[in-house]
PDB file of C-alpha atoms in Angstrom:
ATOM      1  CA  ASP A1332      -7.725 -12.771 -15.117  1.00  0.00           C
ATOM      2  CA  THR A1333      -5.472  -9.954 -16.478  1.00  0.00           C
ATOM      3  CA  GLU A1334      -5.567  -7.621 -13.449  1.00  0.00           C
ATOM      4  CA  VAL A1335      -2.759  -6.413 -10.904  1.00  0.00           C
ATOM      5  CA  THR A1336      -4.571  -5.528  -7.905  1.00  0.00           C
ATOM      6  CA  GLN A1337      -3.148  -2.699  -5.514  1.00  0.00           C
ATOM      7  CA  THR A1338      -3.828  -1.823  -1.844  1.00  0.00           C
ATOM      8  CA  PRO A1339      -4.671   0.685  -0.348  1.00  0.00           C
ATOM      9  CA  LYS A1340      -5.940   3.034  -3.022  1.00  0.00           C
ATOM     10  CA  HIS A1341      -5.003   6.115  -1.077  1.00  0.00           C
ATOM     11  CA  LEU A1342      -2.755   6.404   2.132  1.00  0.00           C
ATOM     12  CA  VAL A1343      -1.724   9.318   4.302  1.00  0.00           C
ATOM     13  CA  MET A1344       1.127   9.020   6.432  1.00  0.00           C
ATOM     14  CA  GLY A1345       3.341  11.138   8.969  1.00  0.00           C
ATOM     15  CA  MET A1346       7.091  10.908   8.353  1.00  0.00           C
ATOM     16  CA  THR A1347       7.354   8.619  11.673  1.00  0.00           C
ATOM     17  CA  ASN A1348       4.888   5.865  10.329  1.00  0.00           C
ATOM     18  CA  LYS A1349       5.456   2.671   8.998  1.00  0.00           C
ATOM     19  CA  LYS A1350       2.930   1.423   6.374  1.00  0.00           C
ATOM     20  CA  SER A1351       2.839  -1.003   3.506  1.00  0.00           C
ATOM     21  CA  LEU A1352       1.645  -0.910  -0.165  1.00  0.00           C
ATOM     22  CA  LYS A1353       0.398  -4.344  -1.303  1.00  0.00           C
ATOM     23  CA  CYS A1354       0.197  -5.604  -5.011  1.00  0.00           C
ATOM     24  CA  GLU A1355      -1.151  -8.897  -6.345  1.00  0.00           C
ATOM     25  CA  GLN A1356      -1.627 -10.594  -9.735  1.00  0.00           C
ATOM     26  CA  HIS A1357      -3.047 -13.825 -10.485  1.00  0.00           C
ATOM     27  CA  MET A1358      -1.904 -14.128 -14.307  1.00  0.00           C
ATOM     28  CA  GLY A1359       1.214 -16.317 -13.488  1.00  0.00           C
ATOM     29  CA  HIS A1360       3.818 -13.717 -14.169  1.00  0.00           C
ATOM     30  CA  ARG A1361       7.160 -14.108 -13.014  1.00  0.00           C
ATOM     31  CA  ALA A1362       8.381 -10.525 -13.050  1.00  0.00           C
ATOM     32  CA  MET A1363       7.071  -7.540 -10.580  1.00  0.00           C
ATOM     33  CA  TYR A1364       8.005  -3.981 -10.787  1.00  0.00           C
ATOM     34  CA  TRP A1365       7.461  -1.104  -8.350  1.00  0.00           C
ATOM     35  CA  TYR A1366       7.465   2.228  -9.956  1.00  0.00           C
ATOM     36  CA  LYS A1367       6.934   5.728  -8.276  1.00  0.00           C
ATOM     37  CA  GLN A1368       5.163   8.560 -10.525  1.00  0.00           C
ATOM     38  CA  LYS A1369       4.625  11.991  -9.717  1.00  0.00           C
ATOM     39  CA  ALA A1370       2.344  14.240 -11.470  1.00  0.00           C
ATOM     40  CA  LYS A1371       2.618  14.801 -15.108  1.00  0.00           C
ATOM     41  CA  LYS A1372       5.740  12.525 -15.107  1.00  0.00           C
ATOM     42  CA  PRO A1373       6.048   9.236 -16.820  1.00  0.00           C
ATOM     43  CA  PRO A1374       6.700   6.101 -14.225  1.00  0.00           C
ATOM     44  CA  GLU A1375      10.078   5.864 -12.302  1.00  0.00           C
ATOM     45  CA  LEU A1376      11.397   2.516 -12.003  1.00  0.00           C
ATOM     46  CA  MET A1377      12.097   1.417  -8.551  1.00  0.00           C
ATOM     47  CA  PHE A1378      12.346  -2.209  -8.072  1.00  0.00           C
ATOM     48  CA  VAL A1379      12.178  -5.501 -10.095  1.00  0.00           C
ATOM     49  CA  TYR A1380      11.837  -8.765  -9.086  1.00  0.00           C
ATOM     50  CA  SER A1381      12.308 -11.738 -11.170  1.00  0.00           C
ATOM     51  CA  TYR A1382      11.237 -15.144 -10.132  1.00  0.00           C
ATOM     52  CA  GLU A1383      10.880 -13.879  -6.500  1.00  0.00           C
ATOM     53  CA  LYS A1384      14.393 -12.506  -6.408  1.00  0.00           C
ATOM     54  CA  LEU A1385      15.304  -8.842  -6.386  1.00  0.00           C
ATOM     55  CA  SER A1386      16.953  -8.201  -9.984  1.00  0.00           C
ATOM     56  CA  ILE A1387      17.005  -4.467 -10.128  1.00  0.00           C
ATOM     57  CA  ASN A1388      17.475  -1.903  -7.279  1.00  0.00           C
ATOM     58  CA  GLU A1389      17.534   1.653  -8.715  1.00  0.00           C
ATOM     59  CA  SER A1390      19.243   3.519  -6.099  1.00  0.00           C
ATOM     60  CA  VAL A1391      16.079   3.705  -4.270  1.00  0.00           C
ATOM     61  CA  PRO A1392      16.514   5.176  -0.576  1.00  0.00           C
ATOM     62  CA  SER A1393      16.568   2.495   2.299  1.00  0.00           C
ATOM     63  CA  ARG A1394      13.146   3.989   3.409  1.00  0.00           C
ATOM     64  CA  PHE A1395      11.403   1.937   0.886  1.00  0.00           C
ATOM     65  CA  SER A1396      11.955  -1.734   1.008  1.00  0.00           C
ATOM     66  CA  PRO A1397      10.186  -4.164  -1.292  1.00  0.00           C
ATOM     67  CA  GLU A1398       9.662  -7.739  -0.365  1.00  0.00           C
ATOM     68  CA  CYS A1399       8.070 -10.765  -2.639  1.00  0.00           C
ATOM     69  CA  PRO A1400       6.733 -13.212  -0.500  1.00  0.00           C
ATOM     70  CA  ASN A1401       5.716 -15.244  -3.657  1.00  0.00           C
ATOM     71  CA  SER A1402       5.456 -15.166  -6.985  1.00  0.00           C
ATOM     72  CA  SER A1403       1.897 -13.547  -6.670  1.00  0.00           C
ATOM     73  CA  LEU A1404       2.341 -10.747  -4.346  1.00  0.00           C
ATOM     74  CA  LEU A1405       4.872  -7.775  -3.866  1.00  0.00           C
ATOM     75  CA  ASN A1406       5.084  -5.474  -1.067  1.00  0.00           C
ATOM     76  CA  LEU A1407       6.671  -2.176  -0.438  1.00  0.00           C
ATOM     77  CA  HIS A1408       7.438  -1.381   3.148  1.00  0.00           C
ATOM     78  CA  LEU A1409       7.561   2.282   3.912  1.00  0.00           C
ATOM     79  CA  HIS A1410       9.036   3.587   7.333  1.00  0.00           C
ATOM     80  CA  ALA A1411      10.532   7.382   7.616  1.00  0.00           C
ATOM     81  CA  LEU A1412       9.092   8.823   4.590  1.00  0.00           C
ATOM     82  CA  GLN A1413       9.655  12.318   3.793  1.00  0.00           C
ATOM     83  CA  PRO A1414       6.942  14.811   2.376  1.00  0.00           C
ATOM     84  CA  GLU A1415       8.801  14.648  -1.303  1.00  0.00           C
ATOM     85  CA  ASP A1416       7.949  10.722  -1.824  1.00  0.00           C
ATOM     86  CA  SER A1417       4.263  11.928  -1.855  1.00  0.00           C
ATOM     87  CA  ALA A1418       3.501  10.186  -5.353  1.00  0.00           C
ATOM     88  CA  LEU A1419       1.506   7.480  -7.009  1.00  0.00           C
ATOM     89  CA  TYR A1420       3.098   4.016  -6.531  1.00  0.00           C
ATOM     90  CA  LEU A1421       2.377   1.433  -9.489  1.00  0.00           C
ATOM     91  CA  CYS A1422       3.057  -2.069  -9.258  1.00  0.00           C
ATOM     92  CA  ALA A1423       3.441  -3.726 -12.383  1.00  0.00           C
ATOM     93  CA  SER A1424       3.971  -7.476 -13.845  1.00  0.00           C
ATOM     94  CA  SER A1425       5.092  -9.664 -16.893  1.00  0.00           C
ATOM     95  CA  ALA A1426       5.463 -12.902 -18.141  1.00  0.00           C
ATOM     96  CA  GLY A1427       8.985 -12.839 -16.904  1.00  0.00           C
ATOM     97  CA  THR A1428      10.692 -14.629 -19.816  1.00  0.00           C
ATOM     98  CA  ARG A1429      12.010 -11.214 -20.566  1.00  0.00           C
ATOM     99  CA  PRO A1430      11.605  -9.119 -17.621  1.00  0.00           C
ATOM    100  CA  ILE A1431      12.213  -5.662 -19.388  1.00  0.00           C
ATOM    101  CA  SER A1432      10.969  -6.222 -22.861  1.00  0.00           C
ATOM    102  CA  ASP A1433       7.720  -8.221 -21.789  1.00  0.00           C
ATOM    103  CA  GLU A1434       4.304  -6.678 -22.067  1.00  0.00           C
ATOM    104  CA  GLN A1435       3.786  -4.866 -18.702  1.00  0.00           C
ATOM    105  CA  PHE A1436       0.460  -4.889 -16.820  1.00  0.00           C
ATOM    106  CA  PHE A1437       0.036  -2.069 -14.454  1.00  0.00           C
ATOM    107  CA  GLY A1438      -2.358  -1.730 -11.354  1.00  0.00           C
ATOM    108  CA  PRO A1439      -4.231   0.943 -10.604  1.00  0.00           C
ATOM    109  CA  GLY A1440      -1.624   2.681  -8.049  1.00  0.00           C
ATOM    110  CA  THR A1441      -1.631   3.722  -4.617  1.00  0.00           C
ATOM    111  CA  ARG A1442      -1.524   7.662  -4.091  1.00  0.00           C
ATOM    112  CA  LEU A1443       0.611   8.283  -1.011  1.00  0.00           C
ATOM    113  CA  THR A1444       0.669  11.591   0.745  1.00  0.00           C
ATOM    114  CA  VAL A1445       3.418  12.024   3.098  1.00  0.00           C
ATOM    115  CA  LEU A1446       2.502  14.942   5.894  1.00  0.00           C
TER     116      LEU A1446
ATOM    117  CA  GLN B 519      21.631   7.656 -20.283  1.00  0.00           C
ATOM    118  CA  GLN B 520      19.543   6.130 -22.854  1.00  0.00           C
ATOM    119  CA  GLN B 521      16.394   8.236 -23.775  1.00  0.00           C
ATOM    120  CA  VAL B 522      13.252   8.184 -25.547  1.00  0.00           C
ATOM    121  CA  LYS B 523      12.333  11.505 -26.904  1.00  0.00           C
ATOM    122  CA  GLN B 524       8.068  12.325 -27.100  1.00  0.00           C
ATOM    123  CA  SER B 525       6.368  14.842 -28.874  1.00  0.00           C
ATOM    124  CA  PRO B 526       4.338  17.024 -28.506  1.00  0.00           C
ATOM    125  CA  GLN B 527       3.984  17.916 -24.826  1.00  0.00           C
ATOM    126  CA  SER B 528       0.184  18.538 -25.035  1.00  0.00           C
ATOM    127  CA  LEU B 529      -2.319  18.002 -28.046  1.00  0.00           C
ATOM    128  CA  ILE B 530      -5.607  19.598 -28.510  1.00  0.00           C
ATOM    129  CA  VAL B 531      -7.855  18.092 -31.208  1.00  0.00           C
ATOM    130  CA  GLN B 532     -11.366  18.213 -32.052  1.00  0.00           C
ATOM    131  CA  LYS B 533     -13.540  15.208 -32.095  1.00  0.00           C
ATOM    132  CA  GLY B 534     -13.321  13.359 -35.302  1.00  0.00           C
ATOM    133  CA  GLY B 535      -9.905  14.447 -35.795  1.00  0.00           C
ATOM    134  CA  ILE B 536      -6.458  12.715 -36.168  1.00  0.00           C
ATOM    135  CA  SER B 537      -4.320  12.940 -33.016  1.00  0.00           C
ATOM    136  CA  ILE B 538      -0.348  11.949 -33.702  1.00  0.00           C
ATOM    137  CA  ILE B 539       2.326  11.586 -31.065  1.00  0.00           C
ATOM    138  CA  ASN B 540       5.610  10.717 -32.049  1.00  0.00           C
ATOM    139  CA  CYS B 541       8.750   9.254 -30.365  1.00  0.00           C
ATOM    140  CA  ALA B 542      12.358   9.063 -30.980  1.00  0.00           C
ATOM    141  CA  TYR B 543      14.827   6.693 -29.653  1.00  0.00           C
ATOM    142  CA  GLU B 544      18.802   6.178 -29.642  1.00  0.00           C
ATOM    143  CA  ASN B 545      19.539   2.742 -29.094  1.00  0.00           C
ATOM    144  CA  THR B 546      18.942   0.363 -32.346  1.00  0.00           C
ATOM    145  CA  ALA B 547      19.005  -2.504 -30.086  1.00  0.00           C
ATOM    146  CA  PHE B 548      15.474  -1.553 -28.978  1.00  0.00           C
ATOM    147  CA  ASP B 549      12.892  -4.435 -30.085  1.00  0.00           C
ATOM    148  CA  TYR B 550       9.650  -3.546 -28.699  1.00  0.00           C
ATOM    149  CA  PHE B 551       7.799  -0.354 -28.455  1.00  0.00           C
ATOM    150  CA  PRO B 552       4.861  -0.181 -26.392  1.00  0.00           C
ATOM    151  CA  TRP B 553       2.297   3.029 -25.943  1.00  0.00           C
ATOM    152  CA  TYR B 554       0.703   3.351 -22.825  1.00  0.00           C
ATOM    153  CA  GLN B 555      -2.576   5.072 -22.040  1.00  0.00           C
ATOM    154  CA  GLN B 556      -3.119   6.831 -18.523  1.00  0.00           C
ATOM    155  CA  PHE B 557      -6.318   8.260 -17.394  1.00  0.00           C
ATOM    156  CA  PRO B 558      -6.080  10.640 -14.161  1.00  0.00           C
ATOM    157  CA  GLY B 559      -5.867   8.606 -11.142  1.00  0.00           C
ATOM    158  CA  LYS B 560      -5.141   5.329 -12.423  1.00  0.00           C
ATOM    159  CA  GLY B 561      -2.256   3.103 -13.992  1.00  0.00           C
ATOM    160  CA  PRO B 562      -0.937   3.164 -17.383  1.00  0.00           C
ATOM    161  CA  ALA B 563      -2.750   0.458 -19.743  1.00  0.00           C
ATOM    162  CA  LEU B 564      -0.974  -1.009 -22.582  1.00  0.00           C
ATOM    163  CA  LEU B 565      -2.840   0.498 -25.321  1.00  0.00           C
ATOM    164  CA  ILE B 566      -0.588  -1.194 -28.586  1.00  0.00           C
ATOM    165  CA  ALA B 567       2.915  -2.204 -29.029  1.00  0.00           C
ATOM    166  CA  ILE B 568       5.357  -3.054 -32.075  1.00  0.00           C
ATOM    167  CA  ARG B 569       8.285  -4.847 -32.701  1.00  0.00           C
ATOM    168  CA  PRO B 570      10.715  -3.422 -35.201  1.00  0.00           C
ATOM    169  CA  ASP B 571      10.083  -6.361 -37.972  1.00  0.00           C
ATOM    170  CA  VAL B 572       6.916  -4.697 -39.111  1.00  0.00           C
ATOM    171  CA  SER B 573       6.590  -0.832 -40.235  1.00  0.00           C
ATOM    172  CA  GLU B 574       2.795  -0.455 -39.350  1.00  0.00           C
ATOM    173  CA  LYS B 575       0.348  -2.172 -36.684  1.00  0.00           C
ATOM    174  CA  LYS B 576      -3.138  -1.224 -36.338  1.00  0.00           C
ATOM    175  CA  GLU B 577      -6.046  -1.756 -33.794  1.00  0.00           C
ATOM    176  CA  GLY B 578      -8.927  -0.224 -34.207  1.00  0.00           C
ATOM    177  CA  ARG B 579      -8.598   3.394 -34.534  1.00  0.00           C
ATOM    178  CA  PHE B 580      -4.784   3.454 -33.239  1.00  0.00           C
ATOM    179  CA  THR B 581      -2.171   2.877 -35.249  1.00  0.00           C
ATOM    180  CA  ILE B 582       1.622   2.517 -34.416  1.00  0.00           C
ATOM    181  CA  SER B 583       3.956   3.769 -37.666  1.00  0.00           C
ATOM    182  CA  PHE B 584       7.620   2.568 -37.167  1.00  0.00           C
ATOM    183  CA  ASN B 585      10.565   3.904 -39.211  1.00  0.00           C
ATOM    184  CA  LYS B 586      13.401   1.989 -38.506  1.00  0.00           C
ATOM    185  CA  SER B 587      16.265   3.943 -40.306  1.00  0.00           C
ATOM    186  CA  ALA B 588      14.854   7.005 -38.561  1.00  0.00           C
ATOM    187  CA  LYS B 589      14.669   5.483 -35.176  1.00  0.00           C
ATOM    188  CA  GLN B 590      11.188   6.874 -34.966  1.00  0.00           C
ATOM    189  CA  PHE B 591       7.816   5.602 -34.012  1.00  0.00           C
ATOM    190  CA  SER B 592       4.290   7.193 -33.819  1.00  0.00           C
ATOM    191  CA  LEU B 593       0.891   6.629 -32.254  1.00  0.00           C
ATOM    192  CA  HIS B 594      -1.967   7.916 -34.744  1.00  0.00           C
ATOM    193  CA  ILE B 595      -5.383   8.155 -33.123  1.00  0.00           C
ATOM    194  CA  MET B 596      -8.006   8.212 -36.018  1.00  0.00           C
ATOM    195  CA  ASP B 597     -11.563   9.297 -35.543  1.00  0.00           C
ATOM    196  CA  SER B 598     -10.591  10.867 -32.301  1.00  0.00           C
ATOM    197  CA  GLN B 599     -12.982  11.068 -29.389  1.00  0.00           C
ATOM    198  CA  PRO B 600     -13.268  12.961 -25.983  1.00  0.00           C
ATOM    199  CA  GLY B 601     -13.116   9.431 -24.307  1.00  0.00           C
ATOM    200  CA  ASP B 602      -9.466   9.361 -25.665  1.00  0.00           C
ATOM    201  CA  SER B 603      -8.408  12.407 -23.712  1.00  0.00           C
ATOM    202  CA  ALA B 604      -5.862  10.861 -21.574  1.00  0.00           C
ATOM    203  CA  THR B 605      -1.815  11.112 -21.226  1.00  0.00           C
ATOM    204  CA  TYR B 606      -0.050   8.721 -23.767  1.00  0.00           C
ATOM    205  CA  PHE B 607       3.306   7.632 -23.218  1.00  0.00           C
ATOM    206  CA  CYS B 608       5.721   5.678 -25.498  1.00  0.00           C
ATOM    207  CA  ALA B 609       8.257   3.504 -24.313  1.00  0.00           C
ATOM    208  CA  ALA B 610      11.040   1.294 -25.306  1.00  0.00           C
ATOM    209  CA  PRO B 611      13.084  -1.540 -23.149  1.00  0.00           C
ATOM    210  CA  GLY B 612      16.687  -0.368 -22.701  1.00  0.00           C
ATOM    211  CA  GLY B 613      17.877  -2.184 -19.647  1.00  0.00           C
ATOM    212  CA  LYS B 614      14.930  -1.214 -18.038  1.00  0.00           C
ATOM    213  CA  LEU B 615      11.731  -0.181 -19.701  1.00  0.00           C
ATOM    214  CA  ILE B 616      12.461   3.623 -20.616  1.00  0.00           C
ATOM    215  CA  PHE B 617       9.266   5.829 -21.070  1.00  0.00           C
ATOM    216  CA  GLY B 618       8.852   9.016 -22.996  1.00  0.00           C
ATOM    217  CA  GLN B 619       8.005  12.227 -21.259  1.00  0.00           C
ATOM    218  CA  GLY B 620       4.054  11.915 -21.992  1.00  0.00           C
ATOM    219  CA  THR B 621       1.593  13.618 -24.068  1.00  0.00           C
ATOM    220  CA  GLU B 622      -1.587  15.214 -22.796  1.00  0.00           C
ATOM    221  CA  LEU B 623      -4.110  14.816 -24.995  1.00  0.00           C
ATOM    222  CA  SER B 624      -7.636  16.523 -24.817  1.00  0.00           C
ATOM    223  CA  VAL B 625     -10.247  15.597 -27.563  1.00  0.00           C
ATOM    224  CA  LYS B 626     -12.744  18.822 -27.582  1.00  0.00           C
ATOM    225  CA  PRO B 627     -16.501  17.967 -28.570  1.00  0.00           C
TER     226      PRO B 627
END
């Protein structure tokens, strides 16, 4: 199984809502990532978890809160978002032996719209 | 801020033609150069990757050429097909995976 799954596929939320994005992989990977991608732009790294510990936080606003319950799951909790946070949110995973240089496998993304 | 510079921004190729996308990097310590293919509404998928100990890697119609002295690497798509129409990103690892700005490829039938 070489797949990274993400739920939901689409999410519309108001600025006062609390929601969560979920990501799962069963490849035995030990590094997992959250990226944000705006239209016609490359993915921007938000967070990296390595062996279930947060290893990189790219100065992301606190309204985004990541969680790694176990080595297969990655969540992104959302609260009080702004309309400019609307984007495609991508999860990725890699083997974890070299978190940045390993081959990263991306999920299909969650299309988030903040009203 | 380390960068990977990708060109062209967009590319139109006739079916059967060769598509060429170029990337230039700054840091000679980079040791892994992947190319990702992304279709609209989908996540990026690893297409092909090269490490700097080889100058060329070929997988089917896709070839990466690597020029270490010039700090450049390029993607060649031979016999381009309409199904290859997508956005292509080069990348390099520099503390985090650094992506080029992307090339939107359109292959006309």
